[in-house]
mmCIF file of C-alpha atoms in Angstrom:
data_model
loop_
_atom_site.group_PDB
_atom_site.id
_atom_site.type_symbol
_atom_site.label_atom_id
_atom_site.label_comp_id
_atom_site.label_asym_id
_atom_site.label_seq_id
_atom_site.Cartn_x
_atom_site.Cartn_y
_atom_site.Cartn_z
ATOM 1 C CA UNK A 14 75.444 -140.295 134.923
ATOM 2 C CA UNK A 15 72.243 -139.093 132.800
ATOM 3 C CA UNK A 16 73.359 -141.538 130.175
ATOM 4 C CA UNK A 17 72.816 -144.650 133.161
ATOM 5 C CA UNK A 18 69.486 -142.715 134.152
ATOM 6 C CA UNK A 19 68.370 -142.624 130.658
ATOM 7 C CA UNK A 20 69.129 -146.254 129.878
ATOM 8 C CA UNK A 21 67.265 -147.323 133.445
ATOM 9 C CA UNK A 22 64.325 -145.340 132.698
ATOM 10 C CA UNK A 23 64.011 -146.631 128.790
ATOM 11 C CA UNK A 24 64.630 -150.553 130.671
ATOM 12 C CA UNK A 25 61.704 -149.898 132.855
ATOM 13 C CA UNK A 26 59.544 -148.408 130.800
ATOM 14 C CA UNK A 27 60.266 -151.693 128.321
ATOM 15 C CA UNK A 28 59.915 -154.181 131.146
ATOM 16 C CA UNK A 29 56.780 -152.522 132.183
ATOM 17 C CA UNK A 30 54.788 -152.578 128.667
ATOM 18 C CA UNK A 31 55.989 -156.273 128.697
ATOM 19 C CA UNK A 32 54.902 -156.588 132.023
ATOM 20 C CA UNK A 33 51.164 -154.933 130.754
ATOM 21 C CA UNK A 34 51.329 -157.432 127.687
ATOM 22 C CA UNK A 35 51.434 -160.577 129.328
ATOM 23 C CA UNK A 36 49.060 -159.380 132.167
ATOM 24 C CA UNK A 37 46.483 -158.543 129.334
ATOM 25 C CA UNK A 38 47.140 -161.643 127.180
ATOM 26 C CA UNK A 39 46.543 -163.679 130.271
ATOM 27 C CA UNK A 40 43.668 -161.631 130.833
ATOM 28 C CA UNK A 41 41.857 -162.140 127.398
ATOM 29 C CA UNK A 42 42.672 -165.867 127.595
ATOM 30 C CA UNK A 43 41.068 -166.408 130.399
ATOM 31 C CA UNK A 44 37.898 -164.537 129.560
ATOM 32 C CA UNK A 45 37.588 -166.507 126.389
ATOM 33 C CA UNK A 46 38.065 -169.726 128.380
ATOM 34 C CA UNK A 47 34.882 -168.302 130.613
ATOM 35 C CA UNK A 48 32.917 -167.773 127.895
ATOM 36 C CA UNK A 49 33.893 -171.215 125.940
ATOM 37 C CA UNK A 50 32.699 -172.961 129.099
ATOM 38 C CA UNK A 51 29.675 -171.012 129.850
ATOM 39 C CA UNK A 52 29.057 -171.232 125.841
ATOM 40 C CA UNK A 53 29.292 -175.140 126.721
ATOM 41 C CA UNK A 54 27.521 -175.441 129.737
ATOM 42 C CA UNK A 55 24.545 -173.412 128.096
ATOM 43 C CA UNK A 56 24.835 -175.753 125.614
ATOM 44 C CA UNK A 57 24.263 -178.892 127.097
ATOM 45 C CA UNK A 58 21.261 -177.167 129.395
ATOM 46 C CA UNK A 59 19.374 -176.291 126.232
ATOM 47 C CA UNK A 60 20.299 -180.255 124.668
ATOM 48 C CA UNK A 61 18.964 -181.422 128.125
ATOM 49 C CA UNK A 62 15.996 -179.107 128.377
ATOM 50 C CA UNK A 63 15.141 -179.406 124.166
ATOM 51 C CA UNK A 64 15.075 -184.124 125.553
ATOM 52 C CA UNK A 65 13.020 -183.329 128.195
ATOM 53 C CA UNK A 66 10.358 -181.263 126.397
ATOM 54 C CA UNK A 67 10.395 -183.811 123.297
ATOM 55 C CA UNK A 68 9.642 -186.594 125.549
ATOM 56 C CA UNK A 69 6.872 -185.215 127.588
ATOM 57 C CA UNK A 70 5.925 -183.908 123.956
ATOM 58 C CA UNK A 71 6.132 -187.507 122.089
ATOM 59 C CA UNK A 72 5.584 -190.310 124.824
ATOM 60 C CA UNK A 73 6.523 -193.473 123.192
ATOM 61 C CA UNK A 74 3.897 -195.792 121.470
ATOM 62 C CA UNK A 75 2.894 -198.632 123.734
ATOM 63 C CA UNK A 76 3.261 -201.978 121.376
ATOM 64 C CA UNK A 77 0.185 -203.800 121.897
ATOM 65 C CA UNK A 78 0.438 -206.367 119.157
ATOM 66 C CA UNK A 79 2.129 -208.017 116.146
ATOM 67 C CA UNK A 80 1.068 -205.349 113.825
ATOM 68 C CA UNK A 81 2.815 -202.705 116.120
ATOM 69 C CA UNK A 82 6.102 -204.390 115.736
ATOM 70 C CA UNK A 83 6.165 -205.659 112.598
ATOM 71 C CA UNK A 84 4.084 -202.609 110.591
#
């Protein structure tokens, strides 16, 4: 009888650290998914903000005449 208990106990205590495992691994993968896509999304404000600031910055040249398309 303590030899079933034993085996039961050792069982649960193996399912449960695999049980901890995959809820952690899960875990971790997501957060680094979050990240990756804030990462991202940070990413393409600072292109979009960096365009915007360049062109208010450097408006294009108005052409005017032959020497402004050809010089």
């Amino acid at each position: 009888m303590e030899d079933e208990e034993f085996k039961g106990a050792l069982a649960f205590i193996g399912i449960l650290i695999l049980g901890l495992l995959f809820f952690f691994g899960f875990l971790v993968v997501g957060i680094v998914l979050i990240l990756i896509g804030l990462l991202v999304f940070l990413g393409f404000y600072l292109y979009v903000r960096l365009k915007l600031w360049w062109v208010k910055r450097h408006p294009p040249k108005e052409l005017e005449g032959p020497e402004d398309y050809l010089g």
